[in-house]
Coordinates of C-alpha atoms in Angstrom, one line a residue:
M1 CA 0.0 0.0 0.0
T2 CA 1.3 3.4 -0.9
V3 CA 0.4 6.5 1.2
H4 CA 0.6 9.8 -0.6
A5 CA 1.4 12.8 1.5
N6 CA -0.2 15.1 -1.1
P7 CA -3.7 14.2 -2.0
A8 CA -4.9 14.4 -5.5
S9 CA -5.8 17.9 -6.6
A10 CA -9.4 19.0 -6.2
A11 CA -11.4 19.2 -9.4
R12 CA -11.6 22.6 -11.1
I13 CA -14.6 24.7 -10.0
N14 CA -16.5 25.8 -13.1
K15 CA -16.8 29.6 -13.2
K16 CA -18.9 31.9 -15.2
T17 CA -17.5 35.2 -16.5
T18 CA -19.3 38.2 -17.8
T19 CA -17.5 41.1 -19.5
N20 CA -18.8 44.7 -19.9
W21 CA -17.6 45.1 -23.5
K22 CA -18.6 48.8 -23.7
K23 CA -16.3 49.7 -20.8
Y24 CA -13.7 47.3 -22.2
N25 CA -13.8 49.3 -25.5
E26 CA -13.7 52.7 -23.6
Q27 CA -10.6 51.6 -21.6
L28 CA -8.8 50.5 -24.8
Q29 CA -9.5 53.9 -26.3
R30 CA -7.7 55.5 -23.3
T31 CA -4.8 53.0 -23.4
I32 CA -4.1 52.5 -27.1
T33 CA -3.9 56.1 -28.4
T34 CA -1.9 55.5 -31.6
G35 CA -2.3 53.0 -34.4
N36 CA 1.1 53.5 -35.9
P37 CA 3.8 52.5 -33.3
T38 CA 7.4 52.8 -34.2
I39 CA 8.7 49.3 -35.2
R40 CA 12.1 49.3 -36.9
N41 CA 13.7 46.1 -35.5
P42 CA 12.8 42.8 -33.8
E43 CA 13.2 44.3 -30.3
E44 CA 10.7 47.1 -31.0
L45 CA 8.4 44.5 -32.5
E46 CA 8.5 42.4 -29.3
E47 CA 7.9 45.5 -27.3
G48 CA 4.9 46.4 -29.4
V49 CA 3.4 43.0 -29.0
R50 CA 4.0 43.2 -25.3
T51 CA 2.3 46.6 -25.1
L52 CA -0.8 45.5 -27.0
T53 CA -1.1 42.3 -25.1
E54 CA -0.9 44.0 -21.7
A55 CA -3.4 46.6 -22.8
L56 CA -5.9 43.9 -23.9
Q57 CA -5.3 41.8 -20.7
T58 CA -5.8 44.8 -18.4
A59 CA -9.0 45.9 -20.1
L60 CA -10.3 42.4 -19.9
N61 CA -9.4 41.9 -16.3
D62 CA -10.8 45.3 -15.2
N63 CA -14.1 44.8 -16.9
T64 CA -14.8 41.0 -16.3
K65 CA -16.6 39.6 -13.3
T66 CA -16.2 36.0 -12.3
K67 CA -18.6 34.0 -10.2
P68 CA -19.0 30.3 -9.7
F69 CA -21.9 28.4 -11.2
K70 CA -24.9 28.0 -9.0
Q71 CA -25.1 24.6 -7.5
G72 CA -28.0 22.4 -8.4
K73 CA -31.2 22.9 -6.5
R74 CA -31.7 21.0 -3.3
T75 CA -34.3 18.2 -3.1
P76 CA -37.7 19.7 -2.3
Q77 CA -38.7 19.7 1.4
Y78 CA -41.7 17.3 0.8
L79 CA -39.4 14.7 -0.7
R80 CA -36.8 15.1 2.1
N81 CA -39.7 14.4 4.5
E82 CA -40.7 11.3 2.6
I83 CA -37.1 10.0 2.6
R84 CA -36.9 10.7 6.4
E85 CA -40.1 8.8 7.0
K86 CA -38.9 5.8 4.8
R87 CA -35.7 5.6 6.9
R88 CA -37.7 5.7 10.1
L89 CA -39.9 2.8 8.9
V90 CA -36.8 0.8 7.8
R91 CA -35.2 1.2 11.2
L92 CA -38.5 0.1 12.9
W93 CA -38.7 -3.0 10.6
Q94 CA -35.1 -3.9 11.5
I95 CA -35.9 -3.7 15.2
T96 CA -39.4 -5.4 15.2
R97 CA -39.5 -7.6 12.1
D98 CA -43.2 -6.9 12.1
P99 CA -44.7 -8.0 8.7
A100 CA -47.2 -5.1 8.9
V101 CA -44.3 -2.6 9.2
K102 CA -42.5 -4.4 6.2
R103 CA -45.6 -3.8 4.1
Q104 CA -45.5 -0.1 5.0
V105 CA -41.7 0.0 4.1
N106 CA -42.4 -1.5 0.7
A107 CA -45.3 0.8 0.0
K108 CA -43.3 3.9 1.1
Q109 CA -40.3 2.8 -1.1
A110 CA -42.5 2.4 -4.2
A111 CA -44.2 5.7 -3.6
L112 CA -40.9 7.5 -3.0
K113 CA -39.4 6.0 -6.2
E114 CA -42.3 7.2 -8.3
A115 CA -42.2 10.7 -6.6
L116 CA -38.4 11.0 -7.3
R117 CA -38.9 9.9 -10.9
R118 CA -41.6 12.4 -11.4
H119 CA -39.5 15.2 -9.8
N120 CA -36.5 14.4 -12.0
N121 CA -38.6 14.4 -15.1
E122 CA -40.0 17.8 -14.2
E123 CA -36.5 19.2 -13.5
W124 CA -35.2 17.9 -16.8
A125 CA -38.1 19.4 -18.7
A126 CA -37.6 22.7 -16.9
H127 CA -33.9 22.6 -17.8
I128 CA -34.7 22.0 -21.5
D129 CA -37.2 24.9 -21.5
R130 CA -34.7 27.2 -19.9
T131 CA -32.1 26.2 -22.6
L132 CA -34.5 26.7 -25.4
E133 CA -35.6 30.1 -24.1
K134 CA -32.0 31.2 -23.7
T135 CA -30.3 29.9 -26.8
G136 CA -33.1 28.7 -29.1
H137 CA -31.6 25.2 -29.4
V138 CA -30.3 22.3 -27.3
F139 CA -27.1 21.3 -29.2
K140 CA -25.0 22.2 -26.2
I141 CA -26.9 19.7 -24.1
G142 CA -26.5 17.2 -27.0
K143 CA -22.8 17.8 -27.0
V144 CA -22.5 17.2 -23.3
L145 CA -24.5 14.0 -23.5
T146 CA -22.6 12.5 -26.5
K147 CA -19.1 13.4 -25.2
K148 CA -18.7 11.7 -21.8
K149 CA -15.7 12.9 -19.7
A150 CA -13.2 10.2 -19.0
P151 CA -12.4 9.4 -15.4
A152 CA -9.1 10.6 -14.0
Y153 CA -6.4 7.9 -13.7
P154 CA -3.0 8.0 -12.1
L155 CA 0.0 8.0 -14.5
K156 CA 2.4 5.2 -14.2
T157 CA 6.1 6.3 -14.4
P158 CA 9.4 4.7 -13.5
D159 CA 9.3 6.9 -10.4
G160 CA 5.9 5.6 -9.3
D161 CA 2.3 6.5 -9.9
K162 CA 1.5 10.2 -10.2
Y163 CA -1.9 11.3 -8.8
D164 CA -1.4 15.1 -8.3
A165 CA -2.3 17.4 -11.2
A166 CA 1.0 19.3 -11.0
E167 CA 2.9 16.0 -11.2
K168 CA 0.8 14.8 -14.1
A169 CA 1.5 18.0 -16.0
E170 CA 5.2 17.5 -15.7
V171 CA 5.0 13.9 -16.8
F172 CA 3.0 14.8 -19.8
A173 CA 5.4 17.7 -20.7
S174 CA 8.4 15.4 -20.5
T175 CA 6.7 12.8 -22.6
L176 CA 5.8 15.4 -25.3
Q177 CA 9.3 16.9 -25.3
Q178 CA 10.6 13.5 -26.3
V179 CA 7.8 13.3 -29.0
F180 CA 8.6 16.7 -30.4
T181 CA 12.1 15.6 -31.4
P182 CA 13.0 14.6 -35.0
Y183 CA 14.0 11.0 -35.7
P184 CA 17.7 10.4 -35.8
A185 CA 19.4 11.1 -39.2
V186 CA 20.1 8.0 -41.3
D187 CA 21.9 9.7 -44.1
E188 CA 24.4 12.0 -42.4
E189 CA 25.7 13.4 -45.7
H190 CA 22.2 14.4 -46.9
N191 CA 21.5 15.8 -43.4
R192 CA 24.5 18.1 -43.7
Q193 CA 23.6 19.2 -47.2
V194 CA 20.1 20.2 -46.1
E195 CA 21.5 22.1 -43.1
D196 CA 24.0 24.0 -45.3
E197 CA 21.3 24.9 -47.8
M198 CA 19.1 26.3 -45.0
R199 CA 22.0 28.4 -43.8
Q200 CA 22.5 29.8 -47.3
I201 CA 18.8 30.7 -47.6
L202 CA 18.8 32.5 -44.3
E203 CA 21.8 34.6 -45.4
I204 CA 20.2 35.9 -48.6
P205 CA 19.3 39.6 -48.3
D206 CA 15.8 39.3 -49.8
P207 CA 13.1 42.0 -49.3
N208 CA 9.6 40.9 -48.5
E209 CA 7.4 40.2 -51.6
L210 CA 4.2 39.4 -49.8
N211 CA 1.3 41.9 -49.9
Y212 CA 0.9 43.9 -46.8
M213 CA -2.2 43.6 -44.6
S214 CA -4.9 46.2 -44.1
P215 CA -7.1 46.8 -41.0
K216 CA -10.1 45.9 -43.2
E217 CA -8.7 42.4 -44.0
I218 CA -7.7 41.7 -40.4
K219 CA -11.1 42.8 -39.1
R220 CA -12.8 40.5 -41.6
I221 CA -10.7 37.5 -40.5
I222 CA -11.4 38.3 -36.8
L223 CA -15.1 38.5 -37.3
Q224 CA -15.1 35.1 -39.1
Q225 CA -13.8 33.3 -36.0
H226 CA -16.1 31.7 -33.4
P227 CA -16.0 34.1 -30.4
R228 CA -16.0 31.3 -27.8
R229 CA -13.1 29.3 -29.0
A230 CA -10.5 28.7 -26.3
P231 CA -7.7 31.3 -26.1
G232 CA -4.0 30.7 -25.7
H233 CA -1.7 31.4 -22.7
D234 CA -2.4 35.2 -22.9
Q235 CA -6.2 34.5 -22.3
I236 CA -7.1 37.0 -25.1
S237 CA -10.2 35.5 -26.8
Y238 CA -11.6 36.0 -30.2
R239 CA -14.5 37.9 -28.5
A240 CA -12.0 40.3 -27.1
L241 CA -10.4 40.9 -30.5
Q242 CA -13.9 41.4 -32.0
N243 CA -14.5 44.2 -29.6
I244 CA -11.2 46.2 -29.9
T245 CA -11.2 49.8 -31.0
R246 CA -10.2 51.0 -34.5
T247 CA -7.0 52.4 -33.1
A248 CA -6.1 49.0 -31.5
L249 CA -7.0 47.3 -34.8
A250 CA -4.6 49.6 -36.7
Y251 CA -2.0 48.9 -34.0
L252 CA -2.4 45.1 -34.5
T253 CA -2.2 45.5 -38.3
R254 CA 1.0 47.5 -37.9
I255 CA 2.5 44.6 -35.9
Y256 CA 1.5 42.1 -38.6
N257 CA 3.1 44.1 -41.3
A258 CA 6.2 44.6 -39.2
I259 CA 6.4 40.8 -39.0
L260 CA 6.4 40.6 -42.8
Y261 CA 9.2 43.1 -43.4
L262 CA 11.3 42.2 -40.4
K263 CA 10.8 38.5 -41.1
H264 CA 10.6 38.0 -37.3
F265 CA 7.7 36.2 -35.5
P266 CA 7.1 37.3 -31.9
E267 CA 8.5 35.0 -29.3
S268 CA 5.4 35.2 -27.0
W269 CA 3.2 34.0 -29.9
K270 CA 5.3 30.8 -30.2
E271 CA 4.2 29.4 -26.9
S272 CA 1.3 27.0 -26.7
V273 CA -0.7 25.6 -23.9
I274 CA -1.4 21.9 -24.3
I275 CA -4.3 20.0 -22.8
M276 CA -4.3 16.2 -23.0
L277 CA -7.4 14.3 -24.1
P278 CA -7.6 10.5 -23.6
K279 CA -7.5 8.3 -26.7
P280 CA -10.6 6.0 -26.8
G281 CA -9.9 2.4 -25.9
K282 CA -6.3 3.0 -24.6
N283 CA -4.7 2.4 -21.2
L284 CA -5.1 5.7 -19.5
T285 CA -2.4 5.1 -17.0
N286 CA 0.1 5.4 -19.8
P287 CA 1.1 9.0 -20.6
S288 CA 1.4 8.2 -24.3
S289 CA -2.3 7.2 -24.4
Y290 CA -3.4 10.9 -24.5
R291 CA -3.8 13.2 -27.5
P292 CA -2.3 16.7 -27.2
I293 CA -4.5 19.6 -28.1
S294 CA -2.6 22.9 -28.5
L295 CA -4.1 26.3 -27.6
L296 CA -2.3 29.1 -29.4
P297 CA -2.6 32.9 -28.9
T298 CA -5.5 34.2 -30.9
M299 CA -3.5 37.1 -32.4
A300 CA -1.0 34.7 -33.7
K301 CA -3.7 32.6 -35.4
I302 CA -5.2 35.6 -37.0
F303 CA -1.8 36.4 -38.6
E304 CA -1.5 32.8 -39.7
R305 CA -4.8 33.0 -41.6
A306 CA -3.7 36.2 -43.3
L307 CA -0.3 34.7 -44.2
L308 CA -2.0 31.5 -45.5
A309 CA -4.1 33.5 -47.9
R310 CA -0.8 34.8 -49.4
L311 CA 0.9 31.4 -49.5
L312 CA -1.8 29.2 -51.0
P313 CA -1.7 30.7 -54.6
R314 CA 2.1 29.8 -54.6
I315 CA 1.8 26.2 -53.4
T316 CA 0.9 23.3 -55.8
M317 CA -0.3 20.0 -54.3
R318 CA -0.1 16.6 -55.9
D319 CA -3.3 15.2 -57.3
E320 CA -3.4 12.3 -54.8
Q321 CA -3.6 14.6 -51.8
F322 CA -7.2 15.2 -50.6
G323 CA -6.5 16.5 -47.1
F324 CA -7.0 20.2 -46.3
R325 CA -7.8 21.2 -49.8
P326 CA -10.9 23.0 -51.1
G327 CA -13.2 20.8 -53.2
H328 CA -11.7 17.6 -51.6
S329 CA -13.0 15.4 -48.8
T330 CA -12.7 12.0 -47.2
T331 CA -15.9 10.9 -49.1
L332 CA -14.4 11.8 -52.5
Q333 CA -11.2 9.9 -51.6
I334 CA -13.2 6.8 -50.6
I335 CA -15.3 7.0 -53.8
K336 CA -12.1 7.2 -55.9
L337 CA -10.5 4.2 -54.1
I338 CA -13.5 1.9 -54.3
D339 CA -14.2 2.8 -57.9
Q340 CA -10.7 1.9 -59.0
V341 CA -10.7 -1.4 -57.1
V342 CA -14.0 -2.4 -58.6
E343 CA -13.0 -1.3 -62.1
A344 CA -9.8 -3.4 -61.8
A345 CA -11.9 -6.4 -60.7
N346 CA -14.2 -6.0 -63.7
R347 CA -11.2 -6.2 -65.9
G348 CA -10.1 -9.5 -64.2
K349 CA -7.3 -7.9 -62.1
T350 CA -6.7 -8.3 -58.4
S351 CA -6.0 -5.2 -56.3
V352 CA -3.6 -5.2 -53.3
A353 CA -3.7 -2.3 -50.8
L354 CA -1.4 -1.3 -48.0
S355 CA -2.6 1.2 -45.3
L356 CA 0.5 2.8 -43.8
D357 CA 0.7 4.3 -40.3
N358 CA 2.9 7.4 -40.5
E359 CA 4.1 7.4 -36.9
R360 CA 3.8 10.8 -35.1
A361 CA 3.8 12.5 -38.5
F362 CA 2.9 16.0 -37.6
D363 CA 5.0 16.0 -34.4
K364 CA 8.2 14.6 -36.0
V365 CA 8.5 16.9 -39.0
W366 CA 12.2 17.9 -39.5
K367 CA 11.7 21.7 -39.6
V368 CA 14.8 22.6 -41.6
S369 CA 14.0 20.1 -44.4
L370 CA 10.4 21.4 -44.6
L371 CA 11.7 24.9 -45.3
V372 CA 14.3 23.7 -47.8
K373 CA 11.5 21.8 -49.6
L374 CA 9.3 24.9 -49.7
H375 CA 12.2 26.7 -51.4
R376 CA 13.1 23.9 -53.8
T377 CA 9.8 22.4 -54.9
Q378 CA 7.4 25.3 -54.4
E379 CA 9.8 28.1 -55.3
I380 CA 8.9 30.1 -52.2
P381 CA 11.2 33.2 -52.1
P382 CA 13.9 33.4 -49.5
A383 CA 12.3 36.3 -47.6
T384 CA 9.1 34.1 -47.0
I385 CA 11.3 31.2 -46.0
Q386 CA 13.1 33.4 -43.5
L387 CA 9.8 34.4 -42.0
L388 CA 8.6 30.8 -41.8
H389 CA 11.9 29.9 -40.2
S390 CA 11.3 32.5 -37.5
Y391 CA 7.7 31.1 -37.2
L392 CA 8.8 27.5 -36.7
D393 CA 12.1 28.0 -34.7
G394 CA 12.1 28.2 -30.9
R395 CA 8.6 26.8 -30.3
T396 CA 7.8 26.2 -26.7
F397 CA 4.9 24.6 -24.8
R398 CA 3.4 24.0 -21.4
V399 CA 1.0 21.3 -20.4
R400 CA -2.1 22.2 -18.4
V401 CA -3.8 19.7 -16.1
Q402 CA -6.7 21.3 -14.2
D403 CA -5.3 24.6 -13.0
H404 CA -1.7 23.5 -13.0
L405 CA 0.9 24.4 -15.7
S406 CA 4.0 22.4 -16.3
Q407 CA 7.5 23.9 -16.7
R408 CA 8.1 25.4 -20.2
K409 CA 9.5 22.9 -22.7
T410 CA 11.0 23.2 -26.2
A411 CA 9.6 21.6 -29.3
D412 CA 12.5 20.8 -31.7
A413 CA 10.4 19.1 -34.3
G414 CA 6.9 19.2 -35.8
V415 CA 4.6 21.8 -37.1
P416 CA 2.6 23.8 -34.6
Q417 CA -0.5 21.8 -33.7
G418 CA -3.6 24.0 -33.7
G419 CA -2.3 26.5 -36.3
C420 CA -4.0 26.8 -39.7
L421 CA -0.7 26.9 -41.5
S422 CA 0.4 23.5 -40.1
P423 CA -1.7 21.3 -42.4
I424 CA -0.5 23.0 -45.5
L425 CA 3.1 23.0 -44.4
F426 CA 2.8 19.2 -43.7
N427 CA 1.2 18.5 -47.0
T428 CA 4.1 20.3 -48.7
F429 CA 6.6 18.3 -46.6
I430 CA 5.3 15.0 -48.0
N431 CA 4.4 16.4 -51.4
D432 CA 7.5 14.9 -53.1
A433 CA 7.1 11.4 -51.8
P434 CA 8.1 9.0 -54.7
K435 CA 5.4 7.1 -56.5
P436 CA 6.2 4.4 -59.1
P437 CA 4.0 4.7 -62.2
N438 CA 2.4 1.3 -61.8
V439 CA 0.8 1.9 -58.3
N440 CA -1.7 4.4 -56.9
Y441 CA -1.7 6.6 -53.8
A442 CA -4.7 7.6 -51.7
L443 CA -3.5 10.5 -49.5
Y444 CA -5.4 12.4 -46.9
A445 CA -2.9 14.5 -44.9
D446 CA -0.7 11.8 -43.2
D447 CA -3.1 8.9 -44.0
L448 CA -1.5 7.0 -46.9
L449 CA -2.8 4.0 -48.7
I450 CA -0.8 2.4 -51.5
Y451 CA -2.7 0.2 -53.9
G452 CA -2.0 -1.5 -57.2
N453 CA -3.5 -4.2 -59.4
H454 CA -2.5 -7.0 -61.9
R455 CA -4.0 -10.2 -63.3
G456 CA -1.4 -12.1 -61.2
R457 CA -1.7 -11.5 -57.5
E458 CA 2.0 -12.2 -56.9
V459 CA 2.8 -9.5 -59.5
A460 CA 0.5 -7.0 -57.8
I461 CA 2.2 -7.8 -54.4
R462 CA 5.7 -7.2 -56.0
K463 CA 4.5 -3.8 -57.3
I464 CA 3.5 -2.8 -53.8
Q465 CA 6.8 -4.1 -52.3
A466 CA 8.8 -2.2 -54.8
A467 CA 6.9 1.0 -54.1
I468 CA 7.5 0.5 -50.3
R469 CA 11.2 0.0 -50.8
E470 CA 11.4 3.3 -52.7
L471 CA 9.2 5.1 -50.1
L472 CA 11.4 3.8 -47.2
L473 CA 14.5 5.3 -48.9
W474 CA 12.7 8.6 -49.1
T475 CA 11.6 8.5 -45.4
D476 CA 15.2 7.7 -44.3
R477 CA 16.4 10.8 -46.2
W478 CA 13.8 13.1 -44.7
R479 CA 13.7 11.5 -41.2
L480 CA 10.2 10.1 -41.2
K481 CA 9.1 6.7 -40.0
F482 CA 6.3 4.2 -40.7
N483 CA 5.0 1.9 -37.9
P484 CA 5.0 -1.7 -39.3
Q485 CA 2.9 -3.0 -36.3
K486 CA 0.0 -0.6 -37.2
T487 CA 0.3 -1.1 -41.0
Q488 CA -2.6 -3.1 -42.6
A489 CA -2.5 -5.1 -45.8
I490 CA -5.4 -6.6 -47.8
I491 CA -5.9 -8.5 -51.1
F492 CA -9.3 -7.9 -52.6
G493 CA -11.1 -10.9 -54.0
N494 CA -12.5 -14.3 -53.1
R495 CA -9.5 -16.5 -53.6
P496 CA -7.5 -17.7 -50.6
H497 CA -4.2 -16.0 -49.9
N498 CA -2.6 -18.1 -47.2
R499 CA 0.4 -19.1 -49.3
L500 CA 1.0 -15.7 -50.9
P501 CA 4.2 -13.8 -49.9
K502 CA 3.8 -11.1 -47.3
I503 CA 4.9 -7.5 -47.7
R504 CA 7.9 -6.5 -45.6
I505 CA 8.4 -3.1 -44.0
S506 CA 11.7 -2.4 -42.1
G507 CA 12.3 -6.1 -41.6
H508 CA 8.7 -6.8 -40.4
D509 CA 6.2 -9.0 -42.2
V510 CA 2.7 -7.4 -42.6
D511 CA 0.0 -10.0 -42.3
W512 CA -2.9 -10.1 -44.8
Q513 CA -6.1 -8.9 -43.1
P514 CA -9.7 -9.8 -43.9
H515 CA -10.6 -6.1 -43.7
I516 CA -8.8 -2.8 -43.1
T517 CA -9.9 0.6 -42.1
Y518 CA -9.1 3.7 -44.1
L519 CA -10.5 7.2 -43.3
G520 CA -13.1 5.7 -41.0
V521 CA -14.5 3.2 -43.6
T522 CA -13.9 -0.6 -43.1
L523 CA -13.0 -2.2 -46.4
D524 CA -13.3 -6.0 -46.6
R525 CA -11.8 -8.4 -49.2
R526 CA -15.1 -8.8 -51.2
L527 CA -16.3 -5.2 -50.7
T528 CA -19.5 -6.4 -49.1
F529 CA -19.0 -3.8 -46.3
N530 CA -20.6 -6.2 -43.8
K531 CA -18.1 -5.2 -41.1
H532 CA -18.5 -1.5 -41.8
V533 CA -22.3 -1.7 -41.6
E534 CA -21.9 -3.6 -38.2
T535 CA -19.6 -1.0 -36.9
T536 CA -21.7 1.9 -38.1
I537 CA -24.9 0.5 -36.5
N538 CA -23.1 0.1 -33.2
K539 CA -21.9 3.7 -33.3
S540 CA -25.4 5.0 -34.1
H541 CA -26.8 2.9 -31.2
N542 CA -24.3 4.4 -28.8
A543 CA -25.2 7.9 -30.0
R544 CA -28.9 7.2 -29.7
M545 CA -28.5 6.0 -26.2
A546 CA -26.4 9.0 -25.2
L547 CA -29.1 11.3 -26.7
Y548 CA -32.0 9.4 -25.3
P549 CA -32.8 11.9 -22.5
L550 CA -33.3 14.5 -25.2
L551 CA -34.9 12.4 -27.9
A552 CA -37.5 11.0 -25.5
A553 CA -38.1 14.2 -23.6
E554 CA -41.8 15.3 -23.8
A555 CA -40.8 19.0 -23.2
L556 CA -38.7 19.1 -26.4
P557 CA -40.4 20.2 -29.6
L558 CA -40.7 17.6 -32.3
N559 CA -38.7 19.6 -34.9
T560 CA -35.8 20.0 -32.4
K561 CA -35.7 16.2 -31.9
I562 CA -35.6 15.6 -35.6
M563 CA -32.8 18.2 -35.9
L564 CA -30.9 16.4 -33.2
Y565 CA -31.3 13.1 -35.1
K566 CA -30.2 14.6 -38.4
S567 CA -27.2 16.3 -36.8
Y568 CA -25.9 13.5 -34.5
I569 CA -27.2 10.1 -35.6
R570 CA -27.9 10.1 -39.3
P571 CA -24.3 11.4 -40.2
I572 CA -22.9 8.3 -38.5
L573 CA -25.1 6.0 -40.6
T574 CA -24.3 7.8 -43.9
Y575 CA -20.7 8.8 -43.5
A576 CA -18.9 8.4 -46.9
S577 CA -22.0 6.4 -48.0
A578 CA -21.8 7.8 -51.5
G579 CA -18.8 5.5 -51.9
W580 CA -20.0 2.2 -50.3
M581 CA -23.8 2.2 -50.3
T582 CA -24.0 1.0 -53.9
Y583 CA -22.2 -2.2 -53.0
V584 CA -24.2 -3.0 -49.8
S585 CA -26.7 -5.9 -49.9
D586 CA -30.4 -5.4 -49.3
T587 CA -30.0 -7.2 -46.0
N588 CA -27.5 -4.7 -44.7
V589 CA -29.6 -1.8 -46.1
R590 CA -32.5 -3.0 -44.0
K591 CA -30.2 -3.2 -40.9
L592 CA -29.3 0.4 -41.5
E593 CA -32.9 1.4 -42.0
T594 CA -33.8 -0.4 -38.8
A595 CA -31.2 1.7 -36.9
Q596 CA -32.9 4.9 -38.3
T597 CA -36.3 3.6 -37.5
K598 CA -35.4 3.0 -33.9
A599 CA -34.3 6.6 -33.5
Q600 CA -37.6 7.7 -35.1
R601 CA -39.7 5.6 -32.7
T602 CA -37.7 7.0 -29.8
I603 CA -38.5 10.5 -30.9
V604 CA -42.3 10.0 -31.1
K605 CA -42.7 7.1 -28.8
A606 CA -44.6 5.2 -31.5
P607 CA -46.4 2.0 -30.5
W608 CA -45.6 -1.2 -32.2
F609 CA -48.5 -1.2 -34.6
V610 CA -47.5 2.1 -36.3
R611 CA -45.8 1.2 -39.7
N612 CA -42.4 2.5 -40.5
E613 CA -43.6 4.1 -43.8
T614 CA -46.2 6.1 -41.7
L615 CA -43.4 7.3 -39.4
R616 CA -41.2 8.4 -42.2
A617 CA -44.1 10.3 -43.9
D618 CA -45.2 12.0 -40.7
L619 CA -41.6 13.1 -39.8
A620 CA -40.7 14.0 -43.4
I621 CA -37.5 11.8 -43.2
S622 CA -36.5 9.9 -46.3
T623 CA -35.1 6.4 -46.4
L624 CA -31.3 6.2 -46.0
R625 CA -30.9 5.0 -49.6
D626 CA -32.8 8.1 -50.9
H627 CA -30.9 10.3 -48.6
V628 CA -27.6 8.9 -49.8
R629 CA -28.7 9.5 -53.4
Q630 CA -29.4 13.1 -52.6
L631 CA -26.0 13.5 -51.0
A632 CA -24.3 12.0 -54.1
E633 CA -26.2 14.4 -56.4
K634 CA -25.1 17.3 -54.2
N635 CA -21.5 16.0 -54.3
V636 CA -21.6 15.9 -58.1
Q637 CA -23.1 19.4 -58.4
R638 CA -20.5 20.8 -55.9
H639 CA -17.5 19.3 -57.7

C-alpha cells in the first residue's frame, strides 16, 4: 500500500465570467492612443506585441466579473420528509421484524421511487425549457450527452504512480518533449547538405514580396472566428479581438506588417498551452495514451490566416492529396479508391492495398527540411522562407492539467498543432514522396494507402513491395518513419491468400487482413461492407443511447428532436456512404434502415402497430438510400 502525503488535486470549480464590452472598449481607447507605433527592429516588434497584449489583458481583467456556477437545486422539502419517513420505517422494521411494518416499508419505497422519478422528469423538462428560451436550441446539451468525460487515472512512471495534477502536468510535458524531437538522421551526408542549404537561404538579403495587410482584411478575419473558442496562454479570446477599437486594430495590423518586413515572428506567440485528451480504448495510466490539443494565442492565429491566404496561390499540391484542400473530402477519396478497385476487378485484375501508419507524422517533421523543400519544390522566395523559419524556430509549450501548468519545454520538431498553417506545411513536406507509375496513392494528410492491381496476385504484391522500398528510402532521407505494427494489408477478391508472400516493411512482415480501415471506412476483401455496416450500427446505437434523455423528452419540440437526429445520428449512418452504399446488400440496407427507425420511434414514442412508412411520412424523413442518393447528387453538383 502506498500512502501519498499530497492528496490528488481537487477538481476545477467551473466559473462563469461576464465582460462589460462597452467599458472594455472605452478603456482600450484611453490605453491605445496610436495605431502607428514605431517598429524598426525585432526588439521594438517584441515591445509592441507586449504593449498591446498587456493593454488587452488589463482591459479584460478590469471589466470582467467572475462568479462560480450556482449549485444544483436541493431536493424539495416534501421529498426530504418522505425520505426521512422511509428511513424511520426501515429502522422500525429492522428492530421489530413486524410484517405489517414491512408492508409499510415496501409501499413507502414504491411511492418515493415514483415521486423521485416524477420530480427528476419535471426538473429535466424545466432545464430544456430554460435552454430553449435562452439559446433557441439544445445542441450544447446534446454535445454534453454525447461526449462523456473520461475518469481521472494516475499516470504510471518509473518513479511511481502520479496522482497530483501538477505532477501529471510535468509527466505529460516530459513525454511530449521526447515526442517533439526529430527522428535520428540515417543519411548524415544528406542531413549536412540540407542544413547547409538552409543556412545559405537565411543569409540571402531578400526583401519581403508578400502583400501587406490592411485593417479591413484583419477585421474580416477576426469576425469570421467563433467568439467562444479557447484562447492561448495570454487569455485573449476572439471575442476580445472582435470588440477592440479602431486604433487598437490599426496597432495590431501594424504589428502584422512589421512581422512581414522584419521576417521575425514574436517569441510570445510561439508558446502554446497543451491539454491532454484521452484516446478511446487506450490504457489511460500510460502518458502516451493521450492526444495533445494545443491552444495558441489568438492574435498569432489571425496572422497565420492572413499569411496562409498569401501562400496558398504559390503552393501546388499533388493530385493524390485530398487533405485540407478546397473541393476535396474523405468521401471523395473513398469514392475514388473503391471505384478503382471495382474497375480493376471488372477487368479481371486483383487489387492489393497497404494502409501505412505514419508514426507521429505532424509531431516529428524535420523543420529545416520542410523549409528547404518549400524553397526547392514550391519556389517560395527566400524572404518568406526566412519568415517561416522564425515562425517555426524556438517553439515552446506548457501542459495544463486542471489549474496547473508544467514547466516550459521546447519543441525541436513538428509543425505547430492547432495552427491553420500547419496542415498546408505538412502537405508540402510529404508532397515529393516518390510514387512508381504502376501503383496508386490515396493521401489524406498523413493517412497514406498504397494500392495496385494486376492479373497475377504475386505481380501486384511485388508492385507494392517495390513501391514500399522506394518510399522507405525517401523516409530515411527526410527523417520520417512508418510503424509496421500498425500497418494493414489486404488482397481484394475471393481467392484464398494463405500461401502468398507477405509485404515486408523495415524487416517486419505485414499479415494479410480480412478487412482494413481507411479514413473511417472498413474495407473487406469482397467489398460487401458487412463489417463496416456492423460498426456503423453500433456507433449509431451508442449515439442514440447518449441522446435518449433529449430524444424521449416530452418537453422538447418535435422539430428540435428531428434536428438532433439529423445532426448527430444520421451522419454516423451515412458517413462516406456515396462510396459504399451501392455495394451493400439489401439485408445490410435493411439493418441500417432499422437503426434509423429505432431513432424515429424513440422521438415520437410510436407504438408497435405504427408502420415505418407512416413514421417516415409524418416526420418527413426519407429512407437512408434516398438520402444517400441526394448526398451523391449534391456532391456531383458541388464538384
